[in-house]
Amino acid sequence: MLKNKILILASAVSGLSILPITLFSSSCDKTSEKDKELLKSFDFQQQKNGNYVISKYKGNEENVNIPSEFKGKKVDAIGAQVFANNIIVKSIILPESIKEIGASAFLNSILDKITLNEGLATMGESAFEGTEIADITTTKFIRTNWK
């Protein structure tokens, strides 16, 4: 009987000792289900300021909503040539977190509609060259880096 009590106590103690390891390992995985879904359509690169830039579009949607956050940080830029030569995306909505659109971001794509929100400050050279844009919605003046 004493052996049974010791075995039960030892089992309980060893079970509790595993708990912090389990909690630690689950808290280290910062990729939420939402972020995992975003990774199906986008590649992200973290910038020095901690925010993210979209570096590649891998999706197949005609209408794309650019995310405002990834891993709890702002997505504040669309990188160079992310949608260049894309023959699927027709419409894009940018969140207010997007401050910059990289050079040739939409070059020679079939994009025909884009919504540029208040946060956008700069657009790189040839950002929309060769597109079929017929509808641009914007809420303010935007600086360009065009030469």
PDB file of C-alpha atoms in Angstrom:
ATOM      1  CA  MET A   1       0.000   0.000   0.000  1.00  0.00           C
ATOM      2  CA  LEU A   2       2.850   2.367   0.837  1.00  0.00           C
ATOM      3  CA  LYS A   3       4.476   1.503  -2.508  1.00  0.00           C
ATOM      4  CA  ASN A   4       1.241   2.393  -4.323  1.00  0.00           C
ATOM      5  CA  LYS A   5       1.079   5.790  -2.581  1.00  0.00           C
ATOM      6  CA  ILE A   6       4.728   6.466  -3.451  1.00  0.00           C
ATOM      7  CA  LEU A   7       4.125   5.494  -7.084  1.00  0.00           C
ATOM      8  CA  ILE A   8       1.046   7.745  -7.283  1.00  0.00           C
ATOM      9  CA  LEU A   9       2.965  10.641  -5.711  1.00  0.00           C
ATOM     10  CA  ALA A  10       5.931  10.096  -8.048  1.00  0.00           C
ATOM     11  CA  SER A  11       3.612  10.017 -11.064  1.00  0.00           C
ATOM     12  CA  ALA A  12       1.929  13.236  -9.990  1.00  0.00           C
ATOM     13  CA  VAL A  13       5.248  15.013  -9.431  1.00  0.00           C
ATOM     14  CA  SER A  14       6.683  13.869 -12.766  1.00  0.00           C
ATOM     15  CA  GLY A  15       3.479  14.891 -14.547  1.00  0.00           C
ATOM     16  CA  LEU A  16       3.654  18.363 -13.031  1.00  0.00           C
ATOM     17  CA  SER A  17       7.306  18.713 -13.977  1.00  0.00           C
ATOM     18  CA  ILE A  18       6.376  18.284 -17.659  1.00  0.00           C
ATOM     19  CA  LEU A  19       3.711  21.019 -17.486  1.00  0.00           C
ATOM     20  CA  PRO A  20       6.137  24.000 -17.663  1.00  0.00           C
ATOM     21  CA  ILE A  21       7.897  22.449 -20.658  1.00  0.00           C
ATOM     22  CA  THR A  22       4.576  21.994 -22.457  1.00  0.00           C
ATOM     23  CA  LEU A  23       3.487  25.545 -21.648  1.00  0.00           C
ATOM     24  CA  PHE A  24       6.862  26.930 -22.734  1.00  0.00           C
ATOM     25  CA  SER A  25       6.903  25.096 -26.049  1.00  0.00           C
ATOM     26  CA  SER A  26       3.352  26.115 -26.924  1.00  0.00           C
ATOM     27  CA  SER A  27       4.033  29.760 -26.067  1.00  0.00           C
ATOM     28  CA  CYS A  28       7.106  29.776 -28.351  1.00  0.00           C
ATOM     29  CA  ASP A  29       5.017  28.987 -31.438  1.00  0.00           C
ATOM     30  CA  LYS A  30       3.781  32.457 -32.384  1.00  0.00           C
ATOM     31  CA  THR A  31       2.251  31.439 -35.698  1.00  0.00           C
ATOM     32  CA  SER A  32      -1.500  31.613 -35.157  1.00  0.00           C
ATOM     33  CA  GLU A  33      -4.037  29.864 -37.351  1.00  0.00           C
ATOM     34  CA  LYS A  34      -4.758  33.214 -39.035  1.00  0.00           C
ATOM     35  CA  ASP A  35      -1.042  33.679 -39.773  1.00  0.00           C
ATOM     36  CA  LYS A  36      -0.806  30.139 -41.153  1.00  0.00           C
ATOM     37  CA  GLU A  37      -3.663  30.980 -43.540  1.00  0.00           C
ATOM     38  CA  LEU A  38      -1.856  34.166 -44.628  1.00  0.00           C
ATOM     39  CA  LEU A  39       1.272  32.127 -45.373  1.00  0.00           C
ATOM     40  CA  LYS A  40      -0.699  30.182 -47.979  1.00  0.00           C
ATOM     41  CA  SER A  41      -1.059  33.386 -50.032  1.00  0.00           C
ATOM     42  CA  PHE A  42       1.876  35.597 -49.012  1.00  0.00           C
ATOM     43  CA  ASP A  43       5.545  35.472 -48.086  1.00  0.00           C
ATOM     44  CA  PHE A  44       6.643  38.036 -45.501  1.00  0.00           C
ATOM     45  CA  GLN A  45      10.019  39.479 -44.540  1.00  0.00           C
ATOM     46  CA  GLN A  46      10.531  41.131 -41.188  1.00  0.00           C
ATOM     47  CA  GLN A  47      12.096  44.578 -41.370  1.00  0.00           C
ATOM     48  CA  LYS A  48      14.536  46.183 -38.927  1.00  0.00           C
ATOM     49  CA  ASN A  49      11.655  48.094 -37.310  1.00  0.00           C
ATOM     50  CA  GLY A  50       9.923  44.778 -36.499  1.00  0.00           C
ATOM     51  CA  ASN A  51       7.125  45.246 -39.028  1.00  0.00           C
ATOM     52  CA  TYR A  52       6.638  43.079 -42.099  1.00  0.00           C
ATOM     53  CA  VAL A  53       6.812  43.635 -45.848  1.00  0.00           C
ATOM     54  CA  ILE A  54       4.980  41.372 -48.275  1.00  0.00           C
ATOM     55  CA  SER A  55       7.727  39.867 -50.415  1.00  0.00           C
ATOM     56  CA  LYS A  56       5.712  37.471 -52.586  1.00  0.00           C
ATOM     57  CA  TYR A  57       2.116  36.687 -53.533  1.00  0.00           C
ATOM     58  CA  LYS A  58       1.409  32.952 -53.874  1.00  0.00           C
ATOM     59  CA  GLY A  59      -2.386  33.005 -53.891  1.00  0.00           C
ATOM     60  CA  ASN A  60      -4.877  32.532 -56.681  1.00  0.00           C
ATOM     61  CA  GLU A  61      -7.652  34.964 -55.750  1.00  0.00           C
ATOM     62  CA  GLU A  62      -8.949  37.610 -58.173  1.00  0.00           C
ATOM     63  CA  ASN A  63      -9.825  39.966 -55.314  1.00  0.00           C
ATOM     64  CA  VAL A  64      -7.091  40.390 -52.707  1.00  0.00           C
ATOM     65  CA  ASN A  65      -7.289  42.093 -49.320  1.00  0.00           C
ATOM     66  CA  ILE A  66      -3.764  42.854 -48.159  1.00  0.00           C
ATOM     67  CA  PRO A  67      -3.424  41.961 -44.451  1.00  0.00           C
ATOM     68  CA  SER A  68      -2.680  44.715 -41.949  1.00  0.00           C
ATOM     69  CA  GLU A  69      -0.918  42.396 -39.473  1.00  0.00           C
ATOM     70  CA  PHE A  70       1.245  39.302 -39.403  1.00  0.00           C
ATOM     71  CA  LYS A  71       2.467  37.658 -36.181  1.00  0.00           C
ATOM     72  CA  GLY A  72       1.093  40.584 -34.185  1.00  0.00           C
ATOM     73  CA  LYS A  73       3.142  43.185 -36.094  1.00  0.00           C
ATOM     74  CA  LYS A  74       2.095  45.634 -38.787  1.00  0.00           C
ATOM     75  CA  VAL A  75       2.388  44.796 -42.455  1.00  0.00           C
ATOM     76  CA  ASP A  76       3.512  48.197 -43.732  1.00  0.00           C
ATOM     77  CA  ALA A  77       4.881  47.612 -47.238  1.00  0.00           C
ATOM     78  CA  ILE A  78       4.398  45.705 -50.462  1.00  0.00           C
ATOM     79  CA  GLY A  79       7.814  44.806 -51.809  1.00  0.00           C
ATOM     80  CA  ALA A  80       9.192  45.298 -55.301  1.00  0.00           C
ATOM     81  CA  GLN A  81       7.620  43.161 -58.047  1.00  0.00           C
ATOM     82  CA  VAL A  82       5.333  41.246 -55.643  1.00  0.00           C
ATOM     83  CA  PHE A  83       2.440  41.183 -58.136  1.00  0.00           C
ATOM     84  CA  ALA A  84       4.494  41.811 -61.299  1.00  0.00           C
ATOM     85  CA  ASN A  85       3.275  39.828 -64.318  1.00  0.00           C
ATOM     86  CA  ASN A  86       0.392  38.396 -62.269  1.00  0.00           C
ATOM     87  CA  ILE A  87      -2.443  37.206 -64.524  1.00  0.00           C
ATOM     88  CA  ILE A  88      -4.937  36.373 -61.759  1.00  0.00           C
ATOM     89  CA  VAL A  89      -5.355  39.370 -59.421  1.00  0.00           C
ATOM     90  CA  LYS A  90      -7.828  41.981 -60.673  1.00  0.00           C
ATOM     91  CA  SER A  91      -8.637  43.930 -57.516  1.00  0.00           C
ATOM     92  CA  ILE A  92      -6.641  44.857 -54.398  1.00  0.00           C
ATOM     93  CA  ILE A  93      -7.599  46.637 -51.195  1.00  0.00           C
ATOM     94  CA  LEU A  94      -4.736  48.037 -49.115  1.00  0.00           C
ATOM     95  CA  PRO A  95      -5.176  48.531 -45.358  1.00  0.00           C
ATOM     96  CA  GLU A  96      -4.167  51.785 -43.673  1.00  0.00           C
ATOM     97  CA  SER A  97      -1.049  50.063 -42.313  1.00  0.00           C
ATOM     98  CA  ILE A  98       0.550  49.989 -45.802  1.00  0.00           C
ATOM     99  CA  LYS A  99       2.955  52.939 -46.031  1.00  0.00           C
ATOM    100  CA  GLU A 100       4.898  51.954 -49.152  1.00  0.00           C
ATOM    101  CA  ILE A 101       4.444  50.160 -52.454  1.00  0.00           C
ATOM    102  CA  GLY A 102       7.737  48.943 -53.919  1.00  0.00           C
ATOM    103  CA  ALA A 103       9.082  49.553 -57.417  1.00  0.00           C
ATOM    104  CA  SER A 104       7.317  47.594 -60.160  1.00  0.00           C
ATOM    105  CA  ALA A 105       5.036  46.017 -57.539  1.00  0.00           C
ATOM    106  CA  PHE A 106       2.205  45.512 -60.059  1.00  0.00           C
ATOM    107  CA  LEU A 107       4.205  45.787 -63.288  1.00  0.00           C
ATOM    108  CA  ASN A 108       2.446  44.210 -66.300  1.00  0.00           C
ATOM    109  CA  SER A 109      -0.282  42.632 -64.171  1.00  0.00           C
ATOM    110  CA  ILE A 110      -3.975  42.513 -65.095  1.00  0.00           C
ATOM    111  CA  LEU A 111      -4.889  44.592 -62.033  1.00  0.00           C
ATOM    112  CA  ASP A 112      -7.791  46.885 -62.922  1.00  0.00           C
ATOM    113  CA  LYS A 113      -8.972  48.175 -59.524  1.00  0.00           C
ATOM    114  CA  ILE A 114      -7.115  49.232 -56.373  1.00  0.00           C
ATOM    115  CA  THR A 115      -8.107  50.954 -53.159  1.00  0.00           C
ATOM    116  CA  LEU A 116      -5.271  52.996 -51.642  1.00  0.00           C
ATOM    117  CA  ASN A 117      -5.915  53.953 -48.024  1.00  0.00           C
ATOM    118  CA  GLU A 118      -4.869  56.869 -45.846  1.00  0.00           C
ATOM    119  CA  GLY A 119      -1.611  55.320 -44.611  1.00  0.00           C
ATOM    120  CA  LEU A 120       0.076  55.044 -48.022  1.00  0.00           C
ATOM    121  CA  ALA A 121       2.950  57.529 -48.275  1.00  0.00           C
ATOM    122  CA  THR A 122       5.179  56.411 -51.173  1.00  0.00           C
ATOM    123  CA  MET A 123       5.069  54.371 -54.355  1.00  0.00           C
ATOM    124  CA  GLY A 124       8.143  53.112 -56.138  1.00  0.00           C
ATOM    125  CA  GLU A 125       8.947  53.714 -59.784  1.00  0.00           C
ATOM    126  CA  SER A 126       6.804  51.813 -62.301  1.00  0.00           C
ATOM    127  CA  ALA A 127       4.564  50.511 -59.505  1.00  0.00           C
ATOM    128  CA  PHE A 128       1.558  50.303 -61.856  1.00  0.00           C
ATOM    129  CA  GLU A 129       3.230  50.363 -65.278  1.00  0.00           C
ATOM    130  CA  GLY A 130       1.567  48.096 -67.818  1.00  0.00           C
ATOM    131  CA  THR A 131      -1.514  47.420 -65.694  1.00  0.00           C
ATOM    132  CA  GLU A 132      -5.117  47.673 -66.813  1.00  0.00           C
ATOM    133  CA  ILE A 133      -6.168  49.949 -63.946  1.00  0.00           C
ATOM    134  CA  ALA A 134      -9.428  51.702 -64.646  1.00  0.00           C
ATOM    135  CA  ASP A 135     -10.453  52.386 -61.041  1.00  0.00           C
ATOM    136  CA  ILE A 136      -8.205  53.863 -58.333  1.00  0.00           C
ATOM    137  CA  THR A 137      -9.742  54.914 -55.051  1.00  0.00           C
ATOM    138  CA  THR A 138      -7.573  57.004 -52.740  1.00  0.00           C
ATOM    139  CA  THR A 139      -8.114  59.210 -49.719  1.00  0.00           C
ATOM    140  CA  LYS A 140      -5.108  61.538 -49.930  1.00  0.00           C
ATOM    141  CA  PHE A 141      -2.107  62.729 -51.937  1.00  0.00           C
ATOM    142  CA  ILE A 142       0.699  60.175 -52.273  1.00  0.00           C
ATOM    143  CA  ARG A 143       4.407  60.884 -52.848  1.00  0.00           C
ATOM    144  CA  THR A 144       6.121  58.890 -55.545  1.00  0.00           C
ATOM    145  CA  ASN A 145       9.754  57.886 -55.934  1.00  0.00           C
ATOM    146  CA  TRP A 146       9.587  58.148 -59.708  1.00  0.00           C
ATOM    147  CA  LYS A 147      12.383  59.810 -61.625  1.00  0.00           C
TER     148      LYS A 147
END
